[in-house]
Each structure stands twice: as structure tokens, then as C-alpha cells.
Amino acid sequence: MSKHSVSPEIDRLISLLAKLPGLGPRSARRAALALLKKPEALMKPLALAMGDAAENISTCSTCGNVDASNPCNICATPTRDNTTICVVQDVSDLWAMERAGAFRGQYHVLGGTLSALDGVRPEDLNIANLIRRAGEGRVAEVILAMNATVDGQTTAHYITDHLETTGVKVSRLAHGVPVGGELDYLDDGTITAAMKSRRPF
Amino acid sequence: MSKHSVSPEIDRLISLLAKLPGLGPRSARRAALALLKKPEALMKPLALAMGDAAENISTCSTCGNVDASNPCNICATPTRDNTTICVVQDVSDLWAMERAGAFRGQYHVLGGTLSALDGVRPEDLNIANLIRRAGEGRVAEVILAMNATVDGQTTAHYITDHLETTGVKVSRLAHGVPVGGELDYLDDGTITAAMKSRRPF
């Protein structure tokens, strides 16, 4: 951006917006313009919402979720089944599980996966806390819901190994044909997994 | 998003982010998480930058540019050629012209194009101001730099008609092969235009 023509306030707004995932320099400029065209209806409310979230949202020290309270709303809800812990890579996966509404137990957010390539070691993730929670006696089952990627499955294996001493049941999400999916568009690994785990009709 | 699991602060942040162009519900969630993970390094500075911009940035009453001062920095720079006005659809086009650095005159931002489909009439755009500026005697040339779309060219024709009485020279950007462009990927209209406007080598 030419230094002569754009005010430093706008330049700063664009460069900060460009740091958001999914926004490149071009879409950051578009977003900045959209904000500048609606200062009262969009820019001020968004600035307030961000300031508000920055002040009030923290990471749950039990499960790693982000929420306005600590322990988070999920950990603190007494009606949720606290004998089952679903382990997810990231908060976005927890949100996806909650949107699906298929699980009413507790969560544990790892904050990523083990990765030799990116130098992510077990102590960089929220794993020690998980082993501790699983060993507290209340927990009967740990469901590993990591992504079905190499790093996700490596992490699942590592956690399974370290949960052995606690004696809790460890399960993982089923592999298979996505609901609504077409065989022709699926990779070989998924079809093989779906065939292996076939169920009586 | 399930009402039970996500705090209202986060829900509000996500729904406001989803109003930005280029961000859908999914990428808004990703952006919100990225912000929540960096409250000090990204969320607070962005909130401040937005609040700052909302307070300080306004539309230049001369040309329609957005800037911290009114008249804007471009209108107020005495070293810029004030005998030439480049007419653009939007502020983003002004920014694109400035990045290219190919023009050192004044601008005029229309704020859109005439559109029968979207019900945009001449009085909805910053056109009357342009006719007035062009008629002030100082201006020698108006360069129409609207997009090469049907609506852009309709607008260019409308403006040309209404500038006739002022006697200023009206020009438009050249059509032709984009620099770095390959003929095989160009549409017929562009190739025809480039052929018609061919230049001695």
C-alpha cells in the first residue's frame, strides 16, 4: 500500500485483519473497506465484541475449552455425563461435536497433535492433564476423536499407550462412508475401513 | 452453534465476523478461535485499531475517498496534478491505482455503478459532485477508470454524456491483453479490443 495515499489507521487495520486465518492481503483490504463503510453498524460492535472477549474469555483449566467461566460451562454442567471424556484436537472440534449434538459427556482439548515435522512434543499438548483426569477414578471411558490424519492417529496411539495404566476403556470414532457420501468420490483407505467395519443390515 | 456449549461472548464475536466479506460461518469460527488464542497479540490490537478507525476515518467530501482527514490526503496534497480527475467505482479501485503508482492526479470515487437490476440510480452515486468539480474550470481531463463490466461501462457512458457541457476532455483506460497474460486464456472481447487498438511496434 502506497504510504502517500492511505492513512496509517487504515493500513494498520488492514495488516491486522490480514493476520486472521483465511484472509490474505486482498481479502483483508475488502474486509477493512466493508468495516469502514459501516462504522456504527459493524466496526464499533465488532471492536466491542473483541475487547469484551479478550477481557472475559479464558482457557478452562480442566479441559482446555475456551469460555467466559473457568471451569467452563461444559465442565460445570452437572447434567452432563462425567464418566466419559471425548478427546479432541482443538476447540473448533469441540464446537463441531456440540453442533452435532451426539455427545453429552465431558471434553478434553489437546490444543493440537504430536508432530515430528512441526516439533510438537507431548509436553506441548494438554496430555498430562488428560492422563491425570482419566486416573481420577470417576472416568469409565475415553473417546479419542482426533482427526483421521497421520498426526491425529499418532497422537491417539500415544495417548492410548499412556492411558493403559489407568485401566479406563479407550475407544475411537468409527471410520466409514460419510453420511450422504458417494463411493466414487471416496479414497481407498475410507472404503477399505468401511468394508472392514461393515455391520449387519 | 449449540446454546449450551458456547458462551454468548464467543457467539456474538463469530456472528459479527461472519458479516465481513469473504468470511462464511465456518471461516468466522476459525477467525474467532485464532483471535481467542491470541488475546494480547491480535484480538486487543485489532479491537483498538477498529475503534480507532471508527472514530477517525471519514469520507472525503470532495472525492469520496476514506481517510483520517477531510479533505483527504490525496485531495490535500498540493504536489498532485489537480487538472486531472480519475473516476473510480470504489475506494478499493483507488487503492489499486495508487499501488500501481501510474497516476498522480486527483480521484473521484463514485461508490458503485448504475444498475437497473440493483436499482442504483445516478442520484445514489457521487456523480453530481463529479459534474460540479469538472465544471469548476481547473480540470482539463476526466479519466474514466470504471470496471470493464456492463454496469461499469453504462456508468461511464452516463458520465460522459453529462460532462459534455463542461467541455473537459474525457478519456477511459485502454482495453487490451493484461501484462503477463496469455492469449489462449483471454476472452474474445479482450482479444478483439486488443487487436482494434494495436500499436506500432
mmCIF file of C-alpha atoms in Angstrom:
data_model
loop_
_atom_site.group_PDB
_atom_site.id
_atom_site.type_symbol
_atom_site.label_atom_id
_atom_site.label_comp_id
_atom_site.label_asym_id
_atom_site.label_seq_id
_atom_site.Cartn_x
_atom_site.Cartn_y
_atom_site.Cartn_z
ATOM 1 C CA MET A 1 0.000 0.000 0.000
ATOM 2 C CA SER A 2 1.422 3.373 -1.001
ATOM 3 C CA LYS A 3 2.454 5.416 2.011
ATOM 4 C CA HIS A 4 1.197 8.624 0.421
ATOM 5 C CA SER A 5 -2.403 7.691 -0.151
ATOM 6 C CA VAL A 6 -3.669 5.506 2.698
ATOM 7 C CA SER A 7 -3.920 6.754 6.265
ATOM 8 C CA PRO A 8 -1.884 4.841 8.866
ATOM 9 C CA GLU A 9 -5.106 3.912 10.739
ATOM 10 C CA ILE A 10 -6.428 2.063 7.671
ATOM 11 C CA ASP A 11 -3.029 0.499 6.925
ATOM 12 C CA ARG A 12 -2.845 -0.833 10.490
ATOM 13 C CA LEU A 13 -6.405 -2.191 10.325
ATOM 14 C CA ILE A 14 -5.632 -3.992 7.051
ATOM 15 C CA SER A 15 -2.385 -5.531 8.298
ATOM 16 C CA LEU A 16 -4.072 -6.812 11.489
ATOM 17 C CA LEU A 17 -7.042 -8.236 9.566
ATOM 18 C CA ALA A 18 -4.582 -9.996 7.226
ATOM 19 C CA LYS A 19 -3.346 -11.999 10.254
ATOM 20 C CA LEU A 20 -6.715 -13.771 10.561
ATOM 21 C CA PRO A 21 -6.811 -17.272 9.075
ATOM 22 C CA GLY A 22 -8.456 -17.312 5.662
ATOM 23 C CA LEU A 23 -7.796 -13.631 4.974
ATOM 24 C CA GLY A 24 -4.964 -12.709 2.614
ATOM 25 C CA PRO A 25 -3.841 -9.144 1.845
ATOM 26 C CA ARG A 26 -6.566 -8.737 -0.777
ATOM 27 C CA SER A 27 -9.467 -10.010 1.328
ATOM 28 C CA ALA A 28 -8.128 -8.053 4.313
ATOM 29 C CA ARG A 29 -8.446 -4.861 2.234
ATOM 30 C CA ARG A 30 -12.010 -5.846 1.259
ATOM 31 C CA ALA A 31 -12.877 -6.562 4.896
ATOM 32 C CA ALA A 32 -11.344 -3.251 6.019
ATOM 33 C CA LEU A 33 -13.399 -1.356 3.419
ATOM 34 C CA ALA A 34 -16.577 -3.159 4.489
ATOM 35 C CA LEU A 35 -15.831 -2.115 8.083
ATOM 36 C CA LEU A 36 -15.048 1.479 7.090
ATOM 37 C CA LYS A 37 -18.353 1.702 5.221
ATOM 38 C CA LYS A 38 -20.299 0.600 8.300
ATOM 39 C CA PRO A 39 -18.538 2.211 11.251
ATOM 40 C CA GLU A 40 -21.628 2.232 13.503
ATOM 41 C CA ALA A 41 -23.379 -0.958 12.339
ATOM 42 C CA LEU A 42 -20.343 -3.247 12.115
ATOM 43 C CA MET A 43 -16.937 -1.820 13.043
ATOM 44 C CA LYS A 44 -17.803 -0.481 16.522
ATOM 45 C CA PRO A 45 -19.837 -3.561 17.589
ATOM 46 C CA LEU A 46 -17.031 -5.835 16.374
ATOM 47 C CA ALA A 47 -14.403 -3.779 18.198
ATOM 48 C CA LEU A 48 -16.532 -4.013 21.371
ATOM 49 C CA ALA A 49 -17.114 -7.759 20.951
ATOM 50 C CA MET A 50 -13.373 -8.313 20.555
ATOM 51 C CA GLY A 51 -12.474 -6.164 23.548
ATOM 52 C CA ASP A 52 -15.146 -7.966 25.553
ATOM 53 C CA ALA A 53 -13.921 -11.425 24.526
ATOM 54 C CA ALA A 54 -10.277 -10.503 25.167
ATOM 55 C CA GLU A 55 -11.216 -9.454 28.721
ATOM 56 C CA ASN A 56 -13.604 -12.261 29.623
ATOM 57 C CA ILE A 57 -12.710 -15.415 27.721
ATOM 58 C CA SER A 58 -10.116 -17.753 29.182
ATOM 59 C CA THR A 59 -8.992 -21.345 28.774
ATOM 60 C CA CYS A 60 -10.695 -23.870 31.068
ATOM 61 C CA SER A 61 -8.018 -25.286 33.359
ATOM 62 C CA THR A 62 -9.821 -28.646 33.454
ATOM 63 C CA CYS A 63 -10.479 -29.410 29.793
ATOM 64 C CA GLY A 64 -8.802 -26.705 27.678
ATOM 65 C CA ASN A 65 -12.057 -25.317 26.230
ATOM 66 C CA VAL A 66 -12.380 -21.519 25.841
ATOM 67 C CA ASP A 67 -15.228 -19.935 27.775
ATOM 68 C CA ALA A 68 -16.233 -16.933 29.879
ATOM 69 C CA SER A 69 -16.042 -19.056 33.047
ATOM 70 C CA ASN A 70 -13.362 -21.364 34.446
ATOM 71 C CA PRO A 71 -14.175 -24.265 34.788
ATOM 72 C CA CYS A 72 -16.035 -23.890 31.508
ATOM 73 C CA ASN A 73 -19.778 -24.227 31.057
ATOM 74 C CA ILE A 74 -19.446 -27.831 29.850
ATOM 75 C CA CYS A 75 -17.250 -28.952 32.766
ATOM 76 C CA ALA A 76 -19.598 -27.157 35.195
ATOM 77 C CA THR A 77 -22.882 -28.609 33.879
ATOM 78 C CA PRO A 78 -23.929 -31.299 36.395
ATOM 79 C CA THR A 79 -26.363 -32.967 33.964
ATOM 80 C CA ARG A 80 -23.546 -33.917 31.588
ATOM 81 C CA ASP A 81 -22.146 -37.434 31.926
ATOM 82 C CA ASN A 82 -18.801 -37.073 33.725
ATOM 83 C CA THR A 83 -17.780 -40.713 33.298
ATOM 84 C CA THR A 84 -16.925 -40.181 29.607
ATOM 85 C CA ILE A 85 -14.257 -37.866 28.193
ATOM 86 C CA CYS A 86 -14.133 -37.093 24.478
ATOM 87 C CA VAL A 87 -10.595 -36.038 23.454
ATOM 88 C CA VAL A 88 -10.417 -33.530 20.581
ATOM 89 C CA GLN A 89 -7.536 -31.734 18.883
ATOM 90 C CA ASP A 90 -8.932 -28.255 19.023
ATOM 91 C CA VAL A 91 -11.774 -26.111 20.363
ATOM 92 C CA SER A 92 -13.242 -26.000 16.845
ATOM 93 C CA ASP A 93 -13.614 -29.808 17.001
ATOM 94 C CA LEU A 94 -15.388 -29.494 20.358
ATOM 95 C CA TRP A 95 -17.766 -26.983 18.731
ATOM 96 C CA ALA A 96 -18.336 -29.384 15.819
ATOM 97 C CA MET A 97 -19.178 -32.219 18.264
ATOM 98 C CA GLU A 98 -21.576 -29.943 20.154
ATOM 99 C CA ARG A 99 -23.280 -28.829 16.926
ATOM 100 C CA ALA A 100 -23.795 -32.497 16.025
ATOM 101 C CA GLY A 101 -25.270 -32.993 19.497
ATOM 102 C CA ALA A 102 -24.111 -36.620 19.517
ATOM 103 C CA PHE A 103 -22.230 -36.468 22.813
ATOM 104 C CA ARG A 104 -23.331 -35.401 26.304
ATOM 105 C CA GLY A 105 -20.181 -36.154 28.309
ATOM 106 C CA GLN A 106 -17.066 -34.134 29.112
ATOM 107 C CA TYR A 107 -14.362 -32.978 26.686
ATOM 108 C CA HIS A 108 -10.614 -32.669 26.720
ATOM 109 C CA VAL A 109 -8.966 -30.286 24.241
ATOM 110 C CA LEU A 110 -5.371 -31.225 23.359
ATOM 111 C CA GLY A 111 -4.518 -27.987 21.568
ATOM 112 C CA GLY A 112 -3.031 -29.754 18.545
ATOM 113 C CA THR A 113 -1.402 -33.059 17.627
ATOM 114 C CA LEU A 114 2.034 -34.529 18.094
ATOM 115 C CA SER A 115 4.107 -33.697 15.045
ATOM 116 C CA ALA A 116 7.732 -34.585 14.391
ATOM 117 C CA LEU A 117 7.719 -32.199 11.426
ATOM 118 C CA ASP A 118 6.481 -29.175 13.390
ATOM 119 C CA GLY A 119 8.384 -30.184 16.551
ATOM 120 C CA VAL A 120 5.243 -30.649 18.681
ATOM 121 C CA ARG A 121 6.118 -32.924 21.652
ATOM 122 C CA PRO A 122 3.753 -34.491 24.227
ATOM 123 C CA GLU A 123 4.650 -31.801 26.788
ATOM 124 C CA ASP A 124 3.497 -29.101 24.321
ATOM 125 C CA LEU A 125 -0.031 -30.545 24.372
ATOM 126 C CA ASN A 126 -2.656 -30.805 27.122
ATOM 127 C CA ILE A 127 -1.908 -34.556 27.520
ATOM 128 C CA ALA A 128 -0.557 -34.841 31.103
ATOM 129 C CA ASN A 129 -3.796 -33.260 32.349
ATOM 130 C CA LEU A 130 -5.811 -35.850 30.419
ATOM 131 C CA ILE A 131 -3.888 -38.789 31.940
ATOM 132 C CA ARG A 132 -4.454 -37.229 35.386
ATOM 133 C CA ARG A 133 -8.209 -36.729 34.768
ATOM 134 C CA ALA A 134 -8.609 -40.268 33.408
ATOM 135 C CA GLY A 135 -6.866 -41.682 36.508
ATOM 136 C CA GLU A 136 -9.152 -39.922 38.993
ATOM 137 C CA GLY A 137 -11.464 -42.970 39.203
ATOM 138 C CA ARG A 138 -14.670 -41.269 38.048
ATOM 139 C CA VAL A 139 -13.918 -41.757 34.335
ATOM 140 C CA ALA A 140 -15.004 -45.033 32.673
ATOM 141 C CA GLU A 141 -14.323 -44.295 29.007
ATOM 142 C CA VAL A 142 -12.061 -42.025 26.949
ATOM 143 C CA ILE A 143 -13.232 -41.479 23.353
ATOM 144 C CA LEU A 144 -10.425 -40.399 21.026
ATOM 145 C CA ALA A 145 -11.909 -38.029 18.426
ATOM 146 C CA MET A 146 -8.737 -36.791 16.763
ATOM 147 C CA ASN A 147 -8.736 -36.121 13.019
ATOM 148 C CA ALA A 148 -8.149 -39.203 10.853
ATOM 149 C CA THR A 149 -4.766 -37.858 9.733
ATOM 150 C CA VAL A 150 -1.307 -39.349 10.334
ATOM 151 C CA ASP A 151 -0.541 -36.844 13.121
ATOM 152 C CA GLY A 152 -4.006 -37.290 14.642
ATOM 153 C CA GLN A 153 -3.654 -41.056 14.743
ATOM 154 C CA THR A 154 -0.066 -40.890 16.066
ATOM 155 C CA THR A 155 -1.391 -38.761 18.913
ATOM 156 C CA ALA A 156 -4.245 -41.233 19.502
ATOM 157 C CA HIS A 157 -1.736 -44.112 19.760
ATOM 158 C CA TYR A 158 0.474 -42.153 22.161
ATOM 159 C CA ILE A 159 -2.495 -41.346 24.415
ATOM 160 C CA THR A 160 -3.782 -44.943 24.306
ATOM 161 C CA ASP A 161 -0.347 -46.181 25.461
ATOM 162 C CA HIS A 162 -0.285 -43.747 28.372
ATOM 163 C CA LEU A 163 -3.879 -44.483 29.435
ATOM 164 C CA GLU A 164 -3.133 -48.220 29.782
ATOM 165 C CA THR A 165 -2.126 -47.910 33.461
ATOM 166 C CA THR A 166 -5.401 -46.133 34.342
ATOM 167 C CA GLY A 167 -7.499 -49.103 33.183
ATOM 168 C CA VAL A 168 -10.175 -46.895 31.548
ATOM 169 C CA LYS A 169 -11.801 -48.091 28.351
ATOM 170 C CA VAL A 170 -10.347 -46.280 25.303
ATOM 171 C CA SER A 171 -12.377 -46.022 22.092
ATOM 172 C CA ARG A 172 -12.125 -44.056 18.878
ATOM 173 C CA LEU A 173 -14.640 -42.672 16.370
ATOM 174 C CA ALA A 174 -15.706 -45.108 13.633
ATOM 175 C CA HIS A 175 -14.167 -44.832 10.167
ATOM 176 C CA GLY A 176 -16.513 -45.295 7.217
ATOM 177 C CA VAL A 177 -18.517 -43.727 4.431
ATOM 178 C CA PRO A 178 -19.649 -40.192 5.390
ATOM 179 C CA VAL A 179 -23.453 -39.891 5.546
ATOM 180 C CA GLY A 180 -24.520 -38.535 2.149
ATOM 181 C CA GLY A 181 -21.140 -39.531 0.677
ATOM 182 C CA GLU A 182 -20.703 -41.229 -2.679
ATOM 183 C CA LEU A 183 -18.359 -44.204 -3.018
ATOM 184 C CA ASP A 184 -16.979 -42.906 -6.289
ATOM 185 C CA TYR A 185 -15.569 -39.817 -4.560
ATOM 186 C CA LEU A 186 -14.069 -41.630 -1.557
ATOM 187 C CA ASP A 187 -10.410 -42.555 -1.130
ATOM 188 C CA ASP A 188 -9.314 -46.192 -0.977
ATOM 189 C CA GLY A 189 -8.472 -46.026 2.734
ATOM 190 C CA THR A 190 -12.003 -44.963 3.667
ATOM 191 C CA ILE A 191 -13.625 -47.636 1.500
ATOM 192 C CA THR A 192 -11.314 -50.303 2.957
ATOM 193 C CA ALA A 193 -12.115 -49.123 6.515
ATOM 194 C CA ALA A 194 -15.858 -49.096 5.774
ATOM 195 C CA MET A 195 -15.679 -52.600 4.325
ATOM 196 C CA LYS A 196 -13.701 -53.954 7.306
ATOM 197 C CA SER A 197 -16.143 -52.449 9.812
ATOM 198 C CA ARG A 198 -19.290 -53.482 7.911
ATOM 199 C CA ARG A 199 -22.387 -54.027 10.021
ATOM 200 C CA PRO A 200 -25.354 -56.427 9.707
ATOM 201 C CA PHE A 201 -28.202 -54.703 7.848
ATOM 202 C CA MET B 1 -23.954 -23.267 17.466
ATOM 203 C CA SER B 2 -25.435 -25.054 20.466
ATOM 204 C CA LYS B 3 -26.672 -22.640 23.097
ATOM 205 C CA HIS B 4 -25.434 -24.879 25.884
ATOM 206 C CA SER B 5 -21.790 -25.077 24.987
ATOM 207 C CA VAL B 6 -20.571 -21.755 23.601
ATOM 208 C CA SER B 7 -20.520 -18.585 25.662
ATOM 209 C CA PRO B 8 -22.598 -15.659 24.315
ATOM 210 C CA GLU B 9 -19.434 -13.510 24.017
ATOM 211 C CA ILE B 10 -17.928 -16.003 21.560
ATOM 212 C CA ASP B 11 -21.226 -16.485 19.712
ATOM 213 C CA ARG B 12 -21.524 -12.731 19.237
ATOM 214 C CA LEU B 13 -17.910 -12.445 18.031
ATOM 215 C CA ILE B 14 -18.480 -15.222 15.494
ATOM 216 C CA SER B 15 -21.719 -13.775 14.143
ATOM 217 C CA LEU B 16 -20.139 -10.323 13.704
ATOM 218 C CA LEU B 17 -17.041 -11.750 11.998
ATOM 219 C CA ALA B 18 -19.330 -13.687 9.636
ATOM 220 C CA LYS B 19 -20.630 -10.322 8.333
ATOM 221 C CA LEU B 20 -17.219 -9.487 6.841
ATOM 222 C CA PRO B 21 -16.950 -10.116 3.091
ATOM 223 C CA GLY B 22 -15.157 -13.375 2.319
ATOM 224 C CA LEU B 23 -15.918 -14.919 5.719
ATOM 225 C CA GLY B 24 -18.674 -17.518 5.963
ATOM 226 C CA PRO B 25 -19.871 -19.139 9.208
ATOM 227 C CA ARG B 26 -17.035 -21.669 9.105
ATOM 228 C CA SER B 27 -14.193 -19.243 8.469
ATOM 229 C CA ALA B 28 -15.731 -16.843 11.009
ATOM 230 C CA ARG B 29 -15.418 -19.599 13.634
ATOM 231 C CA ARG B 30 -11.804 -20.190 12.608
ATOM 232 C CA ALA B 31 -11.067 -16.462 12.780
ATOM 233 C CA ALA B 32 -12.744 -16.196 16.198
ATOM 234 C CA LEU B 33 -10.651 -19.088 17.534
ATOM 235 C CA ALA B 34 -7.461 -17.528 16.156
ATOM 236 C CA LEU B 35 -8.387 -14.307 17.965
ATOM 237 C CA LEU B 36 -9.248 -16.136 21.208
ATOM 238 C CA LYS B 37 -5.872 -17.875 21.123
ATOM 239 C CA LYS B 38 -4.019 -14.565 20.840
ATOM 240 C CA PRO B 39 -5.964 -12.141 23.027
ATOM 241 C CA GLU B 40 -2.977 -9.846 23.685
ATOM 242 C CA ALA B 41 -1.086 -10.184 20.405
ATOM 243 C CA LEU B 42 -4.025 -9.977 17.985
ATOM 244 C CA MET B 43 -7.520 -9.511 19.466
ATOM 245 C CA LYS B 44 -6.833 -6.413 21.601
ATOM 246 C CA PRO B 45 -4.756 -4.615 18.935
ATOM 247 C CA LEU B 46 -7.421 -5.352 16.317
ATOM 248 C CA ALA B 47 -10.199 -4.135 18.629
ATOM 249 C CA LEU B 48 -8.203 -0.935 19.229
ATOM 250 C CA ALA B 49 -7.473 -0.469 15.508
ATOM 251 C CA MET B 50 -11.187 -0.837 14.726
ATOM 252 C CA GLY B 51 -12.279 1.534 17.460
ATOM 253 C CA ASP B 52 -9.640 3.999 16.290
ATOM 254 C CA ALA B 53 -10.700 3.759 12.647
ATOM 255 C CA ALA B 54 -14.407 4.044 13.533
ATOM 256 C CA GLU B 55 -13.662 7.287 15.406
ATOM 257 C CA ASN B 56 -11.215 8.895 12.988
ATOM 258 C CA ILE B 57 -11.926 7.767 9.436
ATOM 259 C CA SER B 58 -14.492 9.639 7.385
ATOM 260 C CA THR B 59 -15.463 10.060 3.745
ATOM 261 C CA CYS B 60 -13.763 12.937 1.907
ATOM 262 C CA SER B 61 -16.488 15.403 0.940
ATOM 263 C CA THR B 62 -14.562 16.345 -2.216
ATOM 264 C CA CYS B 63 -13.710 12.991 -3.787
ATOM 265 C CA GLY B 64 -15.412 10.249 -1.736
ATOM 266 C CA ASN B 65 -12.153 8.607 -0.567
ATOM 267 C CA VAL B 66 -11.955 7.366 3.060
ATOM 268 C CA ASP B 67 -9.258 8.957 5.185
ATOM 269 C CA ALA B 68 -8.452 10.316 8.633
ATOM 270 C CA SER B 69 -8.692 13.885 7.303
ATOM 271 C CA ASN B 70 -11.340 15.700 5.267
ATOM 272 C CA PRO B 71 -10.442 16.715 2.562
ATOM 273 C CA CYS B 72 -8.447 13.529 2.238
ATOM 274 C CA ASN B 73 -4.691 13.284 1.979
ATOM 275 C CA ILE B 74 -4.831 12.949 -1.809
ATOM 276 C CA CYS B 75 -7.101 15.987 -2.333
ATOM 277 C CA ALA B 76 -4.938 17.984 0.095
ATOM 278 C CA THR B 77 -1.548 17.171 -1.451
ATOM 279 C CA PRO B 78 -0.507 20.292 -3.424
ATOM 280 C CA THR B 79 2.106 18.406 -5.499
ATOM 281 C CA ARG B 80 -0.568 16.224 -7.122
ATOM 282 C CA ASP B 81 -1.850 17.327 -10.506
ATOM 283 C CA ASN B 82 -5.276 18.907 -9.893
ATOM 284 C CA THR B 83 -6.117 19.298 -13.572
ATOM 285 C CA THR B 84 -6.841 15.569 -13.974
ATOM 286 C CA ILE B 85 -9.553 13.555 -12.185
ATOM 287 C CA CYS B 86 -9.562 9.763 -12.316
ATOM 288 C CA VAL B 87 -13.090 8.403 -11.710
ATOM 289 C CA VAL B 88 -13.239 5.013 -9.946
ATOM 290 C CA GLN B 89 -16.114 2.852 -8.735
ATOM 291 C CA ASP B 90 -14.863 2.224 -5.241
ATOM 292 C CA VAL B 91 -12.165 3.087 -2.710
ATOM 293 C CA SER B 92 -10.558 -0.308 -3.363
ATOM 294 C CA ASP B 93 -10.041 0.763 -7.009
ATOM 295 C CA LEU B 94 -8.430 3.995 -5.819
ATOM 296 C CA TRP B 95 -6.087 1.906 -3.660
ATOM 297 C CA ALA B 96 -5.299 -0.339 -6.644
ATOM 298 C CA MET B 97 -4.447 2.736 -8.787
ATOM 299 C CA GLU B 98 -2.229 4.098 -6.018
ATOM 300 C CA ARG B 99 -0.426 0.760 -5.615
ATOM 301 C CA ALA B 100 0.265 0.763 -9.351
ATOM 302 C CA GLY B 101 1.622 4.297 -8.957
ATOM 303 C CA ALA B 102 0.608 5.140 -12.538
ATOM 304 C CA PHE B 103 -1.424 8.253 -11.710
ATOM 305 C CA ARG B 104 -0.514 11.412 -9.814
ATOM 306 C CA GLY B 105 -3.704 13.442 -10.221
ATOM 307 C CA GLN B 106 -6.934 13.645 -8.212
ATOM 308 C CA TYR B 107 -9.576 10.951 -7.799
ATOM 309 C CA HIS B 108 -13.340 10.785 -7.668
ATOM 310 C CA VAL B 109 -14.968 7.761 -6.005
ATOM 311 C CA LEU B 110 -18.487 7.023 -7.294
ATOM 312 C CA GLY B 111 -19.391 4.485 -4.615
ATOM 313 C CA GLY B 112 -20.680 1.915 -7.117
ATOM 314 C CA THR B 113 -22.122 1.790 -10.618
ATOM 315 C CA LEU B 114 -25.509 2.488 -12.113
ATOM 316 C CA SER B 115 -27.504 -0.736 -12.103
ATOM 317 C CA ALA B 116 -31.050 -1.260 -13.303
ATOM 318 C CA LEU B 117 -31.021 -4.695 -11.667
ATOM 319 C CA ASP B 118 -29.974 -3.454 -8.217
ATOM 320 C CA GLY B 119 -31.963 -0.219 -8.545
ATOM 321 C CA VAL B 120 -28.904 2.050 -8.364
ATOM 322 C CA ARG B 121 -29.787 5.439 -9.911
ATOM 323 C CA PRO B 122 -27.461 8.382 -10.724
ATOM 324 C CA GLU B 123 -28.586 10.205 -7.554
ATOM 325 C CA ASP B 124 -27.449 7.210 -5.456
ATOM 326 C CA LEU B 125 -23.876 7.710 -6.661
ATOM 327 C CA ASN B 126 -21.351 10.504 -6.159
ATOM 328 C CA ILE B 127 -21.965 11.761 -9.729
ATOM 329 C CA ALA B 128 -23.463 15.257 -9.238
ATOM 330 C CA ASN B 129 -20.329 16.198 -7.267
ATOM 331 C CA LEU B 130 -18.141 14.993 -10.125
ATOM 332 C CA ILE B 131 -20.013 17.115 -12.712
ATOM 333 C CA ARG B 132 -19.652 20.108 -10.374
ATOM 334 C CA ARG B 133 -15.887 19.504 -9.840
ATOM 335 C CA ALA B 134 -15.314 19.020 -13.575
ATOM 336 C CA GLY B 135 -17.106 22.299 -14.308
ATOM 337 C CA GLU B 136 -15.004 24.388 -11.907
ATOM 338 C CA GLY B 137 -12.597 25.385 -14.696
ATOM 339 C CA ARG B 138 -9.400 23.959 -13.165
ATOM 340 C CA VAL B 139 -9.976 20.439 -14.541
ATOM 341 C CA ALA B 140 -8.707 19.630 -18.056
ATOM 342 C CA GLU B 141 -9.260 15.868 -18.239
ATOM 343 C CA VAL B 142 -11.531 13.274 -16.616
ATOM 344 C CA ILE B 143 -10.238 9.702 -16.878
ATOM 345 C CA LEU B 144 -12.979 7.081 -16.511
ATOM 346 C CA ALA B 145 -11.475 4.044 -14.739
ATOM 347 C CA MET B 146 -14.630 2.024 -14.096
ATOM 348 C CA ASN B 147 -14.503 -1.765 -14.316
ATOM 349 C CA ALA B 148 -14.858 -3.159 -17.850
ATOM 350 C CA THR B 149 -18.264 -4.647 -16.964
ATOM 351 C CA VAL B 150 -21.674 -3.812 -18.439
ATOM 352 C CA ASP B 151 -22.655 -1.716 -15.399
ATOM 353 C CA GLY B 152 -19.241 -0.039 -15.289
ATOM 354 C CA GLN B 153 -19.444 0.948 -18.951
ATOM 355 C CA THR B 154 -23.089 2.070 -18.651
ATOM 356 C CA THR B 155 -21.965 4.381 -15.856
ATOM 357 C CA ALA B 156 -19.048 5.621 -17.981
ATOM 358 C CA HIS B 157 -21.444 6.482 -20.835
ATOM 359 C CA TYR B 158 -23.832 8.287 -18.471
ATOM 360 C CA ILE B 159 -20.987 10.366 -17.023
ATOM 361 C CA THR B 160 -19.562 11.152 -20.485
ATOM 362 C CA ASP B 161 -22.978 12.462 -21.595
ATOM 363 C CA HIS B 162 -23.264 14.699 -18.546
ATOM 364 C CA LEU B 163 -19.704 16.018 -18.834
ATOM 365 C CA GLU B 164 -20.283 17.228 -22.400
ATOM 366 C CA THR B 165 -21.456 20.692 -21.291
ATOM 367 C CA THR B 166 -18.312 21.243 -19.190
ATOM 368 C CA GLY B 167 -16.040 20.883 -22.246
ATOM 369 C CA VAL B 168 -13.397 18.838 -20.357
ATOM 370 C CA LYS B 169 -11.591 16.044 -22.187
ATOM 371 C CA VAL B 170 -12.991 12.626 -21.220
ATOM 372 C CA SER B 171 -10.848 9.506 -21.616
ATOM 373 C CA ARG B 172 -11.029 5.908 -20.468
ATOM 374 C CA LEU B 173 -8.472 3.219 -19.587
ATOM 375 C CA ALA B 174 -7.195 1.169 -22.552
ATOM 376 C CA HIS B 175 -8.600 -2.311 -23.152
ATOM 377 C CA GLY B 176 -6.099 -4.997 -24.167
ATOM 378 C CA VAL B 177 -4.038 -8.013 -23.214
ATOM 379 C CA PRO B 178 -3.113 -7.887 -19.481
ATOM 380 C CA VAL B 179 0.673 -7.687 -18.953
ATOM 381 C CA GLY B 180 1.823 -11.277 -18.377
ATOM 382 C CA GLY B 181 -1.439 -12.566 -19.861
ATOM 383 C CA GLU B 182 -1.665 -15.441 -22.332
ATOM 384 C CA LEU B 183 -3.854 -15.123 -25.423
ATOM 385 C CA ASP B 184 -5.154 -18.668 -25.000
ATOM 386 C CA TYR B 185 -6.772 -17.742 -21.674
ATOM 387 C CA LEU B 186 -8.313 -14.449 -22.806
ATOM 388 C CA ASP B 187 -11.949 -13.927 -23.793
ATOM 389 C CA ASP B 188 -12.884 -12.944 -27.359
ATOM 390 C CA GLY B 189 -13.888 -9.410 -26.339
ATOM 391 C CA THR B 190 -10.450 -8.652 -24.915
ATOM 392 C CA ILE B 191 -8.639 -10.078 -27.936
ATOM 393 C CA THR B 192 -10.887 -8.092 -30.305
ATOM 394 C CA ALA B 193 -10.279 -4.916 -28.291
ATOM 395 C CA ALA B 194 -6.514 -5.512 -28.233
ATOM 396 C CA MET B 195 -6.491 -6.093 -31.986
ATOM 397 C CA LYS B 196 -8.531 -2.943 -32.723
ATOM 398 C CA SER B 197 -6.268 -0.796 -30.523
ATOM 399 C CA ARG B 198 -2.995 -2.283 -31.829
ATOM 400 C CA ARG B 199 0.020 -0.007 -31.681
ATOM 401 C CA PRO B 200 3.093 0.378 -33.919
ATOM 402 C CA PHE B 201 5.918 -1.765 -32.534
#
